[in-house]
Amino acid sequence: MLTPDIQGSYRGRFAPSPSGPLHFGSLIAATASYLDAKINQGRWLVRIEDIDTPRVVKGADTDILHTLDAFGLHWDEDVVWQSQRHSLYQDVLSTLNTRQELYACTCTRKQIKALGGLYTGHCLPLNKAFERNALRITQTHPIVTFDDLIQGQVTTPAELANEDYIVKRSDGLYAYQLVVVVDDHLQGISHVIRGADLVEPTSRQMSLFSQLCWPIPQYGHVPLAVQSPGFKLSKQNHAPAVDKKNPAPALLATLQFLGLFPDNHVDIHSVDVLLKWAIEHYQRESIPKTREIVVKLSDKGYQFSLPTS
């Protein structure tokens, strides 16, 4: 598989799952990745991560794209759907299997939880059949520590970093950890700016890039918008959709969440004006270096307090 030529080229992306409409937390991630690309004269891509088909809501992908458009977040290349790329993921699994770095596992989540929550390699020597079983990768390039563009140095527990993780599920679906790496590689993604809920999976994704001898993108994780500590805004938690008919208030709140406060002379009722100002003033250093920020939605809009340091 050819390696895209990304040397000297910034390529960022936003990759929503179509399990519901775009909410405030997703808008933060989308806007941060967009601004980071634009301030670096890069290209910004959108990828629909619909690989987990049981969670896909019909029409959600179209609604998400319309919402991004309403907020002025226009992508630079054709949108990609993961559900149309199965052969690419299978090619990588075949490569791993040829290298004897893939094996079948019959352990259930309940069994793993009973053993402490981490898979310890039980099925590795058992030569289980691939059909109707989960497939795990033999971890050969564990990454424990990495430098995050926003959060600083991040450390993953060594036991988790060394775990043989699932790359294809027992129901036949390709696992997120596999497809996100394959897609980022084939799209030549150089920078990934996303929510802090994905900090821990980053170590695993970096290790897979390394194991496949592919260049590793740079990662930066913005704070997560949460309803209460540890309880993030999400589609599963029924977070309300952002208003694409009146996008300016939510965009202004998003910029403020990212540490950007437009001057009094800026027309805060215009999406185009707000984005133009934001591109001129965006700095990674302005984004709070915390994993989560509590956000309350009231008749006055999105309410939150940024950390003072």
Tab-separated table of C-alpha atoms in Angstrom:
chain	number	residue	atom	x	y	z
A	1	MET	CA	0.000	0.000	0.000
A	2	LEU	CA	1.490	3.324	-1.074
A	3	THR	CA	2.276	5.997	1.463
A	4	PRO	CA	0.752	9.390	0.603
A	5	ASP	CA	3.248	12.222	0.211
A	6	ILE	CA	2.375	14.646	3.018
A	7	GLN	CA	5.824	16.052	3.684
A	8	GLY	CA	5.547	19.762	4.298
A	9	SER	CA	1.768	19.677	3.838
A	10	TYR	CA	-0.796	20.258	6.579
A	11	ARG	CA	-3.876	18.061	6.184
A	12	GLY	CA	-6.450	18.009	8.966
A	13	ARG	CA	-9.841	16.369	9.262
A	14	PHE	CA	-13.110	16.174	11.153
A	15	ALA	CA	-14.606	12.682	11.367
A	16	PRO	CA	-18.098	12.581	12.913
A	17	SER	CA	-20.110	9.412	13.399
A	18	PRO	CA	-23.635	9.704	11.923
A	19	SER	CA	-25.445	8.525	15.048
A	20	GLY	CA	-27.385	11.782	15.393
A	21	PRO	CA	-27.234	15.508	14.661
A	22	LEU	CA	-24.211	17.686	15.402
A	23	HIS	CA	-24.229	18.928	19.022
A	24	PHE	CA	-22.164	21.580	20.797
A	25	GLY	CA	-19.357	19.196	21.751
A	26	SER	CA	-18.937	18.022	18.168
A	27	LEU	CA	-19.053	21.620	16.924
A	28	ILE	CA	-16.129	22.452	19.219
A	29	ALA	CA	-14.038	19.626	17.751
A	30	ALA	CA	-15.005	20.535	14.186
A	31	THR	CA	-14.233	24.231	14.647
A	32	ALA	CA	-10.916	23.602	16.398
A	33	SER	CA	-9.711	21.250	13.656
A	34	TYR	CA	-10.889	23.678	10.964
A	35	LEU	CA	-9.155	26.690	12.519
A	36	ASP	CA	-5.954	24.746	13.137
A	37	ALA	CA	-5.856	23.757	9.470
A	38	LYS	CA	-6.589	27.243	8.185
A	39	ILE	CA	-4.076	29.040	10.415
A	40	ASN	CA	-1.458	26.654	9.004
A	41	GLN	CA	-2.540	27.192	5.367
A	42	GLY	CA	-3.650	23.567	5.300
A	43	ARG	CA	-6.505	21.570	3.864
A	44	TRP	CA	-9.469	20.456	5.966
A	45	LEU	CA	-11.268	17.201	5.182
A	46	VAL	CA	-14.506	15.657	6.422
A	47	ARG	CA	-14.893	11.905	6.822
A	48	ILE	CA	-18.116	10.175	7.867
A	49	GLU	CA	-17.231	7.418	10.331
A	50	ASP	CA	-20.180	5.104	9.686
A	51	ILE	CA	-18.309	1.838	10.170
A	52	ASP	CA	-20.345	0.959	13.299
A	53	THR	CA	-23.536	0.340	11.334
A	54	PRO	CA	-25.836	-0.501	14.302
A	55	ARG	CA	-25.312	3.059	15.600
A	56	VAL	CA	-25.928	4.805	12.279
A	57	VAL	CA	-29.073	6.947	12.109
A	58	LYS	CA	-30.517	7.271	8.635
A	59	GLY	CA	-30.028	10.760	7.231
A	60	ALA	CA	-27.703	11.876	10.043
A	61	ASP	CA	-24.709	12.139	7.704
A	62	THR	CA	-26.558	14.536	5.393
A	63	ASP	CA	-27.776	16.574	8.358
A	64	ILE	CA	-24.234	16.836	9.765
A	65	LEU	CA	-22.869	18.035	6.428
A	66	HIS	CA	-25.642	20.628	6.116
A	67	THR	CA	-24.885	21.817	9.655
A	68	LEU	CA	-21.163	22.198	8.964
A	69	ASP	CA	-22.044	24.166	5.855
A	70	ALA	CA	-24.386	26.447	7.828
A	71	PHE	CA	-21.566	27.189	10.283
A	72	GLY	CA	-19.194	28.118	7.457
A	73	LEU	CA	-17.022	25.038	7.984
A	74	HIS	CA	-16.476	24.128	4.334
A	75	TRP	CA	-14.340	21.081	3.511
A	76	ASP	CA	-11.648	21.167	0.833
A	77	GLU	CA	-12.013	17.711	-0.737
A	78	ASP	CA	-14.700	15.129	-1.367
A	79	VAL	CA	-16.305	13.640	1.730
A	80	VAL	CA	-15.335	10.012	2.459
A	81	TRP	CA	-17.651	7.381	3.992
A	82	GLN	CA	-15.995	4.511	5.852
A	83	SER	CA	-18.788	2.121	4.859
A	84	GLN	CA	-17.519	2.339	1.274
A	85	ARG	CA	-13.924	1.349	2.151
A	86	HIS	CA	-14.195	-2.204	3.520
A	87	SER	CA	-11.772	-3.642	0.950
A	88	LEU	CA	-9.066	-1.235	2.122
A	89	TYR	CA	-9.426	-2.346	5.732
A	90	GLN	CA	-9.389	-6.006	4.716
A	91	ASP	CA	-6.181	-5.458	2.745
A	92	VAL	CA	-4.461	-4.209	5.904
A	93	LEU	CA	-5.774	-7.151	7.933
A	94	SER	CA	-4.424	-9.501	5.277
A	95	THR	CA	-1.021	-7.833	5.552
A	96	LEU	CA	-1.036	-8.224	9.331
A	97	ASN	CA	-2.090	-11.851	9.005
A	98	THR	CA	0.687	-12.553	6.520
A	99	ARG	CA	3.112	-11.135	9.068
A	100	GLN	CA	1.566	-13.403	11.738
A	101	GLU	CA	0.505	-10.382	13.777
A	102	LEU	CA	-3.189	-11.266	13.876
A	103	TYR	CA	-5.093	-13.916	15.833
A	104	ALA	CA	-8.642	-14.850	16.777
A	105	CYS	CA	-10.061	-14.334	20.253
A	106	THR	CA	-13.178	-15.760	21.901
A	107	CYS	CA	-12.923	-13.875	25.210
A	108	THR	CA	-16.066	-11.931	26.102
A	109	ARG	CA	-16.175	-8.470	27.662
A	110	LYS	CA	-17.587	-10.063	30.808
A	111	GLN	CA	-14.641	-12.464	31.054
A	112	ILE	CA	-12.108	-9.688	30.502
A	113	LYS	CA	-13.829	-7.471	33.070
A	114	ALA	CA	-13.701	-10.318	35.611
A	115	LEU	CA	-9.925	-10.512	35.074
A	116	GLY	CA	-9.432	-6.818	35.835
A	117	GLY	CA	-10.605	-5.137	32.636
A	118	LEU	CA	-7.515	-5.690	30.500
A	119	TYR	CA	-7.033	-8.479	27.989
A	120	THR	CA	-3.927	-10.489	28.906
A	121	GLY	CA	-3.292	-12.552	25.754
A	122	HIS	CA	-5.294	-15.655	26.700
A	123	CYS	CA	-6.170	-16.639	23.120
A	124	LEU	CA	-2.802	-15.882	21.542
A	125	PRO	CA	-1.421	-19.467	21.666
A	126	LEU	CA	-4.753	-21.228	21.041
A	127	ASN	CA	-4.962	-20.893	17.240
A	128	LYS	CA	-8.690	-20.168	17.204
A	129	ALA	CA	-10.587	-20.017	13.908
A	130	PHE	CA	-10.932	-16.543	12.366
A	131	GLU	CA	-14.550	-17.071	11.311
A	132	ARG	CA	-17.175	-15.588	13.678
A	133	ASN	CA	-14.514	-14.580	16.209
A	134	ALA	CA	-12.948	-11.244	17.072
A	135	LEU	CA	-9.492	-10.621	15.647
A	136	ARG	CA	-6.748	-9.093	17.757
A	137	ILE	CA	-3.449	-7.590	16.689
A	138	THR	CA	-0.255	-8.693	18.378
A	139	GLN	CA	1.059	-5.461	19.884
A	140	THR	CA	4.665	-4.993	18.794
A	141	HIS	CA	5.085	-1.204	19.035
A	142	PRO	CA	3.493	0.006	22.283
A	143	ILE	CA	3.552	3.771	22.849
A	144	VAL	CA	3.208	4.914	26.439
A	145	THR	CA	4.046	8.625	26.197
A	146	PHE	CA	3.461	11.216	23.485
A	147	ASP	CA	3.491	14.997	23.158
A	148	ASP	CA	0.024	16.425	22.608
A	149	LEU	CA	-0.137	19.725	20.694
A	150	ILE	CA	-2.632	21.117	23.232
A	151	GLN	CA	-2.505	19.030	26.414
A	152	GLY	CA	1.274	18.652	26.590
A	153	GLN	CA	2.883	15.354	27.542
A	154	VAL	CA	0.363	12.524	27.824
A	155	THR	CA	1.067	9.166	29.448
A	156	THR	CA	-0.998	6.017	28.902
A	157	PRO	CA	-0.895	3.192	31.471
A	158	ALA	CA	1.693	0.687	30.305
A	159	GLU	CA	-0.717	-2.238	30.655
A	160	LEU	CA	-3.159	-0.579	28.282
A	161	ALA	CA	-0.439	0.422	25.813
A	162	ASN	CA	0.803	-3.178	25.649
A	163	GLU	CA	-2.628	-4.775	25.234
A	164	ASP	CA	-3.416	-6.818	22.118
A	165	TYR	CA	-6.541	-4.953	20.954
A	166	ILE	CA	-9.401	-5.878	18.637
A	167	VAL	CA	-9.136	-4.833	14.976
A	168	LYS	CA	-12.171	-6.754	13.724
A	169	ARG	CA	-15.189	-7.549	15.844
A	170	SER	CA	-16.878	-10.923	16.212
A	171	ASP	CA	-19.938	-9.531	14.386
A	172	GLY	CA	-17.767	-8.952	11.321
A	173	LEU	CA	-17.464	-5.171	11.666
A	174	TYR	CA	-14.039	-3.557	11.396
A	175	ALA	CA	-12.960	-1.924	14.647
A	176	TYR	CA	-12.558	1.826	15.022
A	177	GLN	CA	-8.883	1.553	16.008
A	178	LEU	CA	-8.087	-0.068	12.670
A	179	VAL	CA	-10.216	2.002	10.304
A	180	VAL	CA	-9.263	5.401	11.705
A	181	VAL	CA	-5.571	4.655	11.188
A	182	VAL	CA	-6.065	3.290	7.671
A	183	ASP	CA	-8.202	6.285	6.697
A	184	ASP	CA	-5.867	8.870	8.196
A	185	HIS	CA	-2.967	7.253	6.372
A	186	LEU	CA	-4.655	6.999	2.987
A	187	GLN	CA	-5.974	10.554	3.218
A	188	GLY	CA	-2.513	11.819	4.123
A	189	ILE	CA	-3.676	13.338	7.417
A	190	SER	CA	-0.777	15.136	9.097
A	191	HIS	CA	-2.601	16.677	12.090
A	192	VAL	CA	-5.534	15.390	14.139
A	193	ILE	CA	-7.274	17.949	16.347
A	194	ARG	CA	-10.177	16.395	18.245
A	195	GLY	CA	-11.879	15.998	21.631
A	196	ALA	CA	-10.046	14.900	24.752
A	197	ASP	CA	-12.232	11.813	25.103
A	198	LEU	CA	-9.917	10.269	22.499
A	199	VAL	CA	-6.643	10.932	24.313
A	200	GLU	CA	-6.177	7.334	25.474
A	201	PRO	CA	-6.968	5.715	22.092
A	202	THR	CA	-4.325	7.974	20.542
A	203	SER	CA	-1.480	5.899	21.967
A	204	ARG	CA	-2.982	2.792	20.417
A	205	GLN	CA	-3.468	4.490	17.054
A	206	MET	CA	0.080	5.807	17.079
A	207	SER	CA	1.347	2.315	17.803
A	208	LEU	CA	-0.557	0.922	14.810
A	209	PHE	CA	0.900	3.596	12.528
A	210	SER	CA	4.325	2.564	13.765
A	211	GLN	CA	3.611	-1.152	13.414
A	212	LEU	CA	2.544	-0.617	9.801
A	213	CYS	CA	5.626	1.564	9.143
A	214	TRP	CA	3.454	4.567	8.298
A	215	PRO	CA	4.157	8.201	9.271
A	216	ILE	CA	2.405	9.189	12.508
A	217	PRO	CA	0.242	12.343	12.489
A	218	GLN	CA	0.576	14.973	15.193
A	219	TYR	CA	-2.279	14.980	17.683
A	220	GLY	CA	-3.934	17.707	19.720
A	221	HIS	CA	-6.925	17.250	22.021
A	222	VAL	CA	-9.282	20.073	22.947
A	223	PRO	CA	-11.247	20.008	26.217
A	224	LEU	CA	-14.413	17.955	26.240
A	225	ALA	CA	-17.738	19.721	26.804
A	226	VAL	CA	-19.437	17.841	29.651
A	227	GLN	CA	-22.838	18.083	31.340
A	228	SER	CA	-21.160	17.226	34.644
A	229	PRO	CA	-17.679	15.887	35.463
A	230	GLY	CA	-17.158	12.656	33.540
A	231	PHE	CA	-20.509	12.905	31.705
A	232	LYS	CA	-19.841	14.296	28.237
A	233	LEU	CA	-22.229	15.961	25.839
A	234	SER	CA	-22.976	13.264	23.294
A	235	LYS	CA	-25.613	11.940	20.950
A	236	GLN	CA	-26.030	8.909	23.211
A	237	ASN	CA	-26.746	11.251	26.132
A	238	HIS	CA	-29.304	13.149	24.017
A	239	ALA	CA	-27.326	16.381	23.763
A	240	PRO	CA	-29.429	18.881	21.788
A	241	ALA	CA	-28.486	19.641	18.205
A	242	VAL	CA	-26.899	22.994	17.428
A	243	ASP	CA	-29.204	25.382	15.580
A	244	LYS	CA	-28.147	25.437	11.937
A	245	LYS	CA	-30.866	28.011	11.141
A	246	ASN	CA	-29.273	30.476	13.583
A	247	PRO	CA	-25.656	29.334	13.834
A	248	ALA	CA	-23.893	32.510	15.033
A	249	PRO	CA	-24.669	32.185	18.795
A	250	ALA	CA	-23.357	28.613	18.984
A	251	LEU	CA	-20.303	29.518	16.895
A	252	LEU	CA	-19.528	32.459	19.190
A	253	ALA	CA	-19.826	30.177	22.237
A	254	THR	CA	-17.543	27.653	20.512
A	255	LEU	CA	-14.868	30.276	19.898
A	256	GLN	CA	-15.065	31.402	23.519
A	257	PHE	CA	-14.767	27.769	24.651
A	258	LEU	CA	-11.518	27.635	22.639
A	259	GLY	CA	-10.213	30.789	24.343
A	260	LEU	CA	-11.113	33.194	21.524
A	261	PHE	CA	-13.012	36.353	22.498
A	262	PRO	CA	-13.931	38.637	19.561
A	263	ASP	CA	-13.485	42.393	20.036
A	264	ASN	CA	-16.513	44.662	20.396
A	265	HIS	CA	-16.240	45.811	16.779
A	266	VAL	CA	-16.652	42.255	15.439
A	267	ASP	CA	-20.118	41.469	14.111
A	268	ILE	CA	-20.978	38.473	16.294
A	269	HIS	CA	-24.179	37.878	14.338
A	270	SER	CA	-22.314	36.927	11.162
A	271	VAL	CA	-20.809	33.456	10.810
A	272	ASP	CA	-18.507	34.596	8.016
A	273	VAL	CA	-17.196	37.534	10.061
A	274	LEU	CA	-16.712	35.402	13.165
A	275	LEU	CA	-14.772	32.734	11.272
A	276	LYS	CA	-12.613	35.279	9.471
A	277	TRP	CA	-11.742	36.896	12.808
A	278	ALA	CA	-11.117	33.486	14.404
A	279	ILE	CA	-8.738	32.375	11.650
A	280	GLU	CA	-6.723	35.557	12.171
A	281	HIS	CA	-6.565	35.164	15.973
A	282	TYR	CA	-6.562	31.404	16.609
A	283	GLN	CA	-3.679	30.034	18.697
A	284	ARG	CA	-3.316	26.563	20.154
A	285	GLU	CA	-1.887	28.209	23.260
A	286	SER	CA	-5.229	29.916	23.906
A	287	ILE	CA	-7.091	26.615	24.240
A	288	PRO	CA	-7.476	25.592	27.905
A	289	LYS	CA	-5.120	22.752	28.828
A	290	THR	CA	-7.734	20.687	30.612
A	291	ARG	CA	-9.545	17.492	29.688
A	292	GLU	CA	-13.120	18.736	30.267
A	293	ILE	CA	-15.226	21.834	30.889
A	294	VAL	CA	-18.767	21.774	32.283
A	295	VAL	CA	-21.298	23.377	29.915
A	296	LYS	CA	-24.883	24.295	30.794
A	297	LEU	CA	-27.520	25.123	28.190
A	298	SER	CA	-30.069	27.772	29.194
A	299	ASP	CA	-32.271	30.376	27.516
A	300	LYS	CA	-29.139	32.537	27.484
A	301	GLY	CA	-27.226	29.989	25.428
A	302	TYR	CA	-24.218	27.866	26.368
A	303	GLN	CA	-22.832	28.753	29.817
A	304	PHE	CA	-19.384	27.698	31.031
A	305	SER	CA	-16.327	28.998	32.869
A	306	LEU	CA	-12.846	28.518	31.498
A	307	PRO	CA	-10.059	27.520	33.897
A	308	THR	CA	-7.883	30.425	34.992
A	309	SER	CA	-4.598	28.633	34.382
